[in-house]
PDB file of C-alpha atoms in Angstrom:
ATOM      1  CA  MET A   1     -27.792  29.099 -45.256  1.00 57.00           C
ATOM      2  CA  ASN A   2     -28.401  25.893 -43.348  1.00 65.00           C
ATOM      3  CA  ASN A   3     -26.616  23.636 -45.753  1.00 73.00           C
ATOM      4  CA  ASP A   4     -23.738  26.454 -45.484  1.00 78.00           C
ATOM      5  CA  ILE A   5     -23.757  25.763 -41.231  1.00 78.00           C
ATOM      6  CA  LEU A   6     -24.130  21.981 -41.704  1.00 76.00           C
ATOM      7  CA  SER A   7     -21.166  21.975 -44.228  1.00 80.00           C
ATOM      8  CA  SER A   8     -19.199  23.909 -41.685  1.00 81.00           C
ATOM      9  CA  PHE A   9     -19.818  22.039 -38.839  1.00 85.00           C
ATOM     10  CA  ARG A  10     -19.239  18.341 -40.702  1.00 86.00           C
ATOM     11  CA  PRO A  11     -15.609  18.856 -40.938  1.00 88.00           C
ATOM     12  CA  ALA A  12     -15.284  19.928 -37.179  1.00 89.00           C
ATOM     13  CA  LEU A  13     -17.240  17.043 -36.073  1.00 91.00           C
ATOM     14  CA  VAL A  14     -15.475  14.827 -38.039  1.00 92.00           C
ATOM     15  CA  MET A  15     -12.137  15.672 -36.807  1.00 93.00           C
ATOM     16  CA  THR A  16     -13.566  15.909 -33.373  1.00 95.00           C
ATOM     17  CA  LEU A  17     -14.464  12.113 -33.727  1.00 95.00           C
ATOM     18  CA  LEU A  18     -11.346  11.188 -35.299  1.00 96.00           C
ATOM     19  CA  PHE A  19      -9.306  12.576 -32.724  1.00 96.00           C
ATOM     20  CA  ALA A  20     -11.516  11.069 -29.924  1.00 96.00           C
ATOM     21  CA  LEU A  21     -10.828   7.715 -31.157  1.00 96.00           C
ATOM     22  CA  LEU A  22      -7.352   8.293 -31.702  1.00 96.00           C
ATOM     23  CA  LEU A  23      -5.976   9.901 -28.521  1.00 95.00           C
ATOM     24  CA  GLY A  24      -8.839   8.463 -26.634  1.00 95.00           C
ATOM     25  CA  ILE A  25      -8.866   4.950 -27.392  1.00 96.00           C
ATOM     26  CA  ALA A  26      -6.037   3.952 -29.674  1.00 96.00           C
ATOM     27  CA  TYR A  27      -3.169   5.736 -28.029  1.00 96.00           C
ATOM     28  CA  PRO A  28      -4.208   4.829 -24.564  1.00 95.00           C
ATOM     29  CA  LEU A  29      -4.454   0.923 -25.824  1.00 95.00           C
ATOM     30  CA  ALA A  30      -1.094   1.370 -27.653  1.00 95.00           C
ATOM     31  CA  MET A  31       0.707   2.833 -24.617  1.00 95.00           C
ATOM     32  CA  THR A  32      -0.936   0.104 -22.304  1.00 94.00           C
ATOM     33  CA  GLY A  33       0.151  -2.660 -24.732  1.00 94.00           C
ATOM     34  CA  ILE A  34       3.480  -1.540 -25.215  1.00 94.00           C
ATOM     35  CA  GLY A  35       3.707  -0.959 -21.174  1.00 92.00           C
ATOM     36  CA  GLN A  36       2.696  -4.636 -20.488  1.00 93.00           C
ATOM     37  CA  ALA A  37       4.991  -6.124 -23.159  1.00 94.00           C
ATOM     38  CA  ILE A  38       8.118  -4.105 -22.279  1.00 95.00           C
ATOM     39  CA  PHE A  39       7.926  -3.528 -18.384  1.00 91.00           C
ATOM     40  CA  PRO A  40       5.165  -5.767 -17.010  1.00 89.00           C
ATOM     41  CA  ARG A  41       6.172  -5.580 -13.550  1.00 86.00           C
ATOM     42  CA  GLN A  42       5.997  -1.892 -13.378  1.00 84.00           C
ATOM     43  CA  ALA A  43       2.660  -1.759 -15.712  1.00 85.00           C
ATOM     44  CA  ASN A  44       1.021  -3.823 -12.835  1.00 83.00           C
ATOM     45  CA  GLY A  45       2.184  -1.471  -9.867  1.00 80.00           C
ATOM     46  CA  SER A  46       5.561  -3.153  -8.912  1.00 82.00           C
ATOM     47  CA  VAL A  47       3.621  -5.652  -6.523  1.00 84.00           C
ATOM     48  CA  VAL A  48       5.734  -7.947  -4.649  1.00 85.00           C
ATOM     49  CA  ARG A  49       4.484 -11.523  -4.241  1.00 85.00           C
ATOM     50  CA  GLU A  50       5.318 -13.839  -1.628  1.00 84.00           C
ATOM     51  CA  ASP A  51       4.340 -17.564  -1.546  1.00 87.00           C
ATOM     52  CA  GLY A  52       1.703 -16.285  -4.359  1.00 85.00           C
ATOM     53  CA  LYS A  53       0.214 -13.576  -1.927  1.00 90.00           C
ATOM     54  CA  ILE A  54       0.675  -9.850  -2.665  1.00 83.00           C
ATOM     55  CA  ILE A  55       2.542  -8.543   0.268  1.00 83.00           C
ATOM     56  CA  GLY A  56       3.202  -4.907  -0.885  1.00 83.00           C
ATOM     57  CA  SER A  57       4.408  -2.764  -3.525  1.00 84.00           C
ATOM     58  CA  THR A  58       7.664  -1.060  -3.854  1.00 85.00           C
ATOM     59  CA  VAL A  59       6.324   2.232  -5.264  1.00 84.00           C
ATOM     60  CA  VAL A  60       3.385   2.906  -2.714  1.00 83.00           C
ATOM     61  CA  GLY A  61       4.472   3.702   0.989  1.00 82.00           C
ATOM     62  CA  GLN A  62       3.169   1.290   3.868  1.00 84.00           C
ATOM     63  CA  ALA A  63       2.754   1.622   7.458  1.00 83.00           C
ATOM     64  CA  PHE A  64       5.327   0.017   9.230  1.00 86.00           C
ATOM     65  CA  THR A  65       4.396   0.553  13.148  1.00 83.00           C
ATOM     66  CA  SER A  66       6.500  -2.160  14.864  1.00 88.00           C
ATOM     67  CA  GLU A  67       9.462  -1.253  16.398  1.00 90.00           C
ATOM     68  CA  ARG A  68      11.416  -3.837  14.522  1.00 92.00           C
ATOM     69  CA  TYR A  69      11.023  -2.058  11.421  1.00 93.00           C
ATOM     70  CA  PHE A  70      12.280   0.826   9.646  1.00 94.00           C
ATOM     71  CA  ARG A  71       9.328   3.576   9.286  1.00 91.00           C
ATOM     72  CA  THR A  72       8.753   5.598   6.443  1.00 89.00           C
ATOM     73  CA  ARG A  73       7.327   9.114   6.350  1.00 88.00           C
ATOM     74  CA  PRO A  74       4.016  10.105   7.931  1.00 86.00           C
ATOM     75  CA  SER A  75       1.189  10.057   5.499  1.00 82.00           C
ATOM     76  CA  ALA A  76      -1.720  12.350   5.199  1.00 77.00           C
ATOM     77  CA  ALA A  77      -3.511  10.108   2.513  1.00 74.00           C
ATOM     78  CA  GLY A  78      -6.920   9.316   4.248  1.00 70.00           C
ATOM     79  CA  GLN A  79      -6.181   7.251   7.480  1.00 73.00           C
ATOM     80  CA  GLY A  80      -2.654   6.680   6.266  1.00 72.00           C
ATOM     81  CA  TYR A  81      -1.191   5.401   3.128  1.00 75.00           C
ATOM     82  CA  ASP A  82      -4.679   5.030   1.613  1.00 74.00           C
ATOM     83  CA  GLY A  83      -4.242   4.899  -2.317  1.00 72.00           C
ATOM     84  CA  LEU A  84      -7.786   5.760  -2.820  1.00 73.00           C
ATOM     85  CA  ALA A  85      -7.215   9.176  -0.845  1.00 73.00           C
ATOM     86  CA  SER A  86      -3.661   9.921  -2.297  1.00 76.00           C
ATOM     87  CA  SER A  87      -3.030  13.737  -1.243  1.00 71.00           C
ATOM     88  CA  GLY A  88      -0.813  15.746   1.165  1.00 69.00           C
ATOM     89  CA  SER A  89      -2.325  17.347   4.235  1.00 71.00           C
ATOM     90  CA  ASN A  90      -2.326  20.869   2.070  1.00 77.00           C
ATOM     91  CA  LEU A  91      -1.271  22.540   5.105  1.00 79.00           C
ATOM     92  CA  GLY A  92       1.318  25.652   4.250  1.00 82.00           C
ATOM     93  CA  PRO A  93       4.255  26.543   6.195  1.00 83.00           C
ATOM     94  CA  THR A  94       2.164  28.989   8.429  1.00 88.00           C
ATOM     95  CA  SER A  95      -0.211  26.464   9.440  1.00 86.00           C
ATOM     96  CA  GLN A  96      -0.970  26.021  13.088  1.00 91.00           C
ATOM     97  CA  ALA A  97      -2.139  22.674  12.448  1.00 86.00           C
ATOM     98  CA  LEU A  98       1.175  21.566  10.492  1.00 85.00           C
ATOM     99  CA  GLY A  99       3.279  23.110  13.240  1.00 89.00           C
ATOM    100  CA  ASP A 100       1.368  21.569  16.173  1.00 90.00           C
ATOM    101  CA  ARG A 101       1.515  18.102  14.385  1.00 87.00           C
ATOM    102  CA  VAL A 102       5.261  18.453  13.474  1.00 89.00           C
ATOM    103  CA  GLN A 103       6.068  19.601  16.859  1.00 91.00           C
ATOM    104  CA  GLN A 104       4.498  16.492  18.849  1.00 92.00           C
ATOM    105  CA  ALA A 105       6.431  14.392  16.318  1.00 89.00           C
ATOM    106  CA  VAL A 106       9.720  16.049  16.900  1.00 91.00           C
ATOM    107  CA  ALA A 107       8.903  15.636  20.984  1.00 92.00           C
ATOM    108  CA  ALA A 108       8.384  12.010  20.746  1.00 90.00           C
ATOM    109  CA  MET A 109      11.362  11.056  18.588  1.00 90.00           C
ATOM    110  CA  LYS A 110      13.471  13.502  20.947  1.00 90.00           C
ATOM    111  CA  ALA A 111      12.167  11.714  23.884  1.00 89.00           C
ATOM    112  CA  ALA A 112      12.725   8.330  22.314  1.00 87.00           C
ATOM    113  CA  GLU A 113      16.236   9.439  21.055  1.00 86.00           C
ATOM    114  CA  PRO A 114      17.734  12.211  23.018  1.00 88.00           C
ATOM    115  CA  GLY A 115      20.353  14.099  21.479  1.00 87.00           C
ATOM    116  CA  LYS A 116      20.049  12.863  17.691  1.00 90.00           C
ATOM    117  CA  PRO A 117      19.270  15.203  14.899  1.00 93.00           C
ATOM    118  CA  ILE A 118      15.720  14.367  13.555  1.00 92.00           C
ATOM    119  CA  PRO A 119      15.591  14.362  10.144  1.00 93.00           C
ATOM    120  CA  ALA A 120      12.745  16.315   8.437  1.00 90.00           C
ATOM    121  CA  ASP A 121      11.498  13.547   6.475  1.00 91.00           C
ATOM    122  CA  LEU A 122      10.608  11.410   9.465  1.00 90.00           C
ATOM    123  CA  VAL A 123       8.210  14.489  10.723  1.00 90.00           C
ATOM    124  CA  THR A 124       6.894  15.651   7.507  1.00 87.00           C
ATOM    125  CA  THR A 125       4.397  14.011   5.079  1.00 84.00           C
ATOM    126  CA  SER A 126       5.054  13.938   1.080  1.00 81.00           C
ATOM    127  CA  ALA A 127       2.794  15.530  -1.354  1.00 78.00           C
ATOM    128  CA  SER A 128       0.939  12.559  -2.239  1.00 80.00           C
ATOM    129  CA  GLY A 129       1.116  10.820   1.209  1.00 78.00           C
ATOM    130  CA  LEU A 130       2.126   7.743  -0.300  1.00 83.00           C
ATOM    131  CA  ASP A 131       6.046   8.165  -0.633  1.00 86.00           C
ATOM    132  CA  PRO A 132       7.893   4.669  -0.026  1.00 90.00           C
ATOM    133  CA  ASP A 133      11.283   6.303  -0.009  1.00 92.00           C
ATOM    134  CA  ILE A 134      13.122   8.271   3.057  1.00 94.00           C
ATOM    135  CA  THR A 135      16.353   9.939   2.864  1.00 95.00           C
ATOM    136  CA  PRO A 136      19.550   7.781   3.885  1.00 96.00           C
ATOM    137  CA  GLN A 137      19.633  10.246   6.971  1.00 96.00           C
ATOM    138  CA  ALA A 138      16.296   9.177   8.141  1.00 94.00           C
ATOM    139  CA  ALA A 139      17.136   5.519   7.785  1.00 96.00           C
ATOM    140  CA  TYR A 140      20.718   5.680   9.631  1.00 96.00           C
ATOM    141  CA  TYR A 141      18.547   7.354  12.306  1.00 95.00           C
ATOM    142  CA  GLN A 142      16.700   4.446  13.154  1.00 94.00           C
ATOM    143  CA  VAL A 143      19.143   1.857  13.112  1.00 94.00           C
ATOM    144  CA  ASP A 144      20.067   1.874  16.720  1.00 93.00           C
ATOM    145  CA  ARG A 145      16.427   1.674  17.484  1.00 93.00           C
ATOM    146  CA  ILE A 146      16.281  -1.472  15.386  1.00 94.00           C
ATOM    147  CA  ALA A 147      19.547  -2.766  16.453  1.00 93.00           C
ATOM    148  CA  ARG A 148      18.421  -2.506  20.080  1.00 93.00           C
ATOM    149  CA  VAL A 149      14.958  -4.233  19.744  1.00 93.00           C
ATOM    150  CA  ARG A 150      16.191  -7.022  17.398  1.00 93.00           C
ATOM    151  CA  ASN A 151      19.582  -7.645  19.101  1.00 92.00           C
ATOM    152  CA  ILE A 152      21.613  -7.199  15.873  1.00 91.00           C
ATOM    153  CA  ASP A 153      24.856  -5.392  15.614  1.00 92.00           C
ATOM    154  CA  ALA A 154      24.262  -1.565  14.491  1.00 92.00           C
ATOM    155  CA  HIS A 155      27.147  -1.757  12.206  1.00 94.00           C
ATOM    156  CA  ALA A 156      25.687  -4.528  10.353  1.00 92.00           C
ATOM    157  CA  LEU A 157      22.231  -2.524   9.840  1.00 94.00           C
ATOM    158  CA  LYS A 158      24.635   0.262   8.857  1.00 95.00           C
ATOM    159  CA  ARG A 159      25.952  -1.769   6.042  1.00 95.00           C
ATOM    160  CA  LEU A 160      22.387  -3.068   4.984  1.00 95.00           C
ATOM    161  CA  VAL A 161      21.134   0.502   5.041  1.00 95.00           C
ATOM    162  CA  ALA A 162      24.310   1.638   2.611  1.00 95.00           C
ATOM    163  CA  ARG A 163      23.433  -1.374   0.106  1.00 95.00           C
ATOM    164  CA  THR A 164      19.718  -0.648  -0.110  1.00 94.00           C
ATOM    165  CA  ILE A 165      20.423   3.238  -1.040  1.00 95.00           C
ATOM    166  CA  ASP A 166      19.215   4.020  -4.474  1.00 94.00           C
ATOM    167  CA  ARG A 167      21.446   6.320  -6.136  1.00 93.00           C
ATOM    168  CA  PRO A 168      20.481   9.225  -8.315  1.00 91.00           C
ATOM    169  CA  LEU A 169      19.949   8.176 -12.047  1.00 89.00           C
ATOM    170  CA  PHE A 170      23.240   9.015 -13.895  1.00 91.00           C
ATOM    171  CA  GLY A 171      24.735  10.237 -10.737  1.00 86.00           C
ATOM    172  CA  PHE A 172      22.921  13.501 -10.928  1.00 90.00           C
ATOM    173  CA  ILE A 173      19.202  13.108 -11.800  1.00 92.00           C
ATOM    174  CA  GLY A 174      17.389  12.861  -8.311  1.00 90.00           C
ATOM    175  CA  GLU A 175      18.711  12.532  -4.581  1.00 93.00           C
ATOM    176  CA  PRO A 176      19.635   9.525  -2.861  1.00 95.00           C
ATOM    177  CA  ARG A 177      16.903   7.513  -1.058  1.00 95.00           C
ATOM    178  CA  VAL A 178      15.995   4.342   0.438  1.00 95.00           C
ATOM    179  CA  ASN A 179      13.180   2.259  -0.452  1.00 94.00           C
ATOM    180  CA  VAL A 180      11.392   1.269   2.948  1.00 93.00           C
ATOM    181  CA  PHE A 181       9.716  -1.707   1.814  1.00 93.00           C
ATOM    182  CA  GLU A 182      12.870  -3.233   0.233  1.00 93.00           C
ATOM    183  CA  LEU A 183      14.824  -2.054   3.224  1.00 95.00           C
ATOM    184  CA  ASN A 184      12.452  -4.123   5.615  1.00 93.00           C
ATOM    185  CA  ARG A 185      12.587  -7.077   3.224  1.00 92.00           C
ATOM    186  CA  ARG A 186      16.186  -7.300   3.523  1.00 93.00           C
ATOM    187  CA  LEU A 187      15.824  -6.790   7.446  1.00 93.00           C
ATOM    188  CA  ASP A 188      13.675  -9.658   7.589  1.00 89.00           C
ATOM    189  CA  GLY A 189      16.165 -11.809   5.785  1.00 85.00           C
ATOM    190  CA  ILE A 190      19.020 -11.298   8.215  1.00 81.00           C
ATOM    191  CA  GLY A 191      16.723 -13.012  11.081  1.00 58.00           C
ATOM    192  CA  ALA A 192      13.362 -14.755  11.738  1.00 47.00           C
ATOM    193  CA  LYS A 193      10.384 -13.249  10.292  1.00 45.00           C
ATOM    194  CA  PRO A 194       8.095 -11.599  12.982  1.00 45.00           C
ATOM    195  CA  ALA A 195       4.380 -10.589  12.677  1.00 41.00           C
ATOM    196  CA  ARG A 196       4.293  -7.136  11.387  1.00 45.00           C
TER     197      ARG A 196
END
């Protein structure tokens, strides 16, 4: 009887070990190797280097707090844009804390730019808390402030935003979006580079 039980478990044990090796080691190593060979920049986090130093990533949101820069969405990840604490606030639409936070952000923006409609993505967080993109409307909303602070023509800034818009894949997959990191790099390219 013991031999029957052992002989029954042997195939299950062998298959478990085989699939653990195949799917737990061989497949991930193969996919990592293919990713490094075909898409090395993306596989390594799409980091951007300047003078040999990493200055950011195009796929992770970053806090731009200076009035001289376009700002991205608010972040609920840790203390803000913390990749180790990636998550949303998990506050539902009936949450008083969420309502209060959004009302404060809206009030501050209305005080700074009276009469302008405020894009929702400038006062709400993304699901990951690390979203690097904003809508074109959110980028255009910020043009007047940046033009005023940097003493740049607003029409030139609108053209810069228009050139930075990423269109939907194949014209219908996704939404138009603006990568704030890339937009701010291009913004620095049209003037002197101040401290962030």
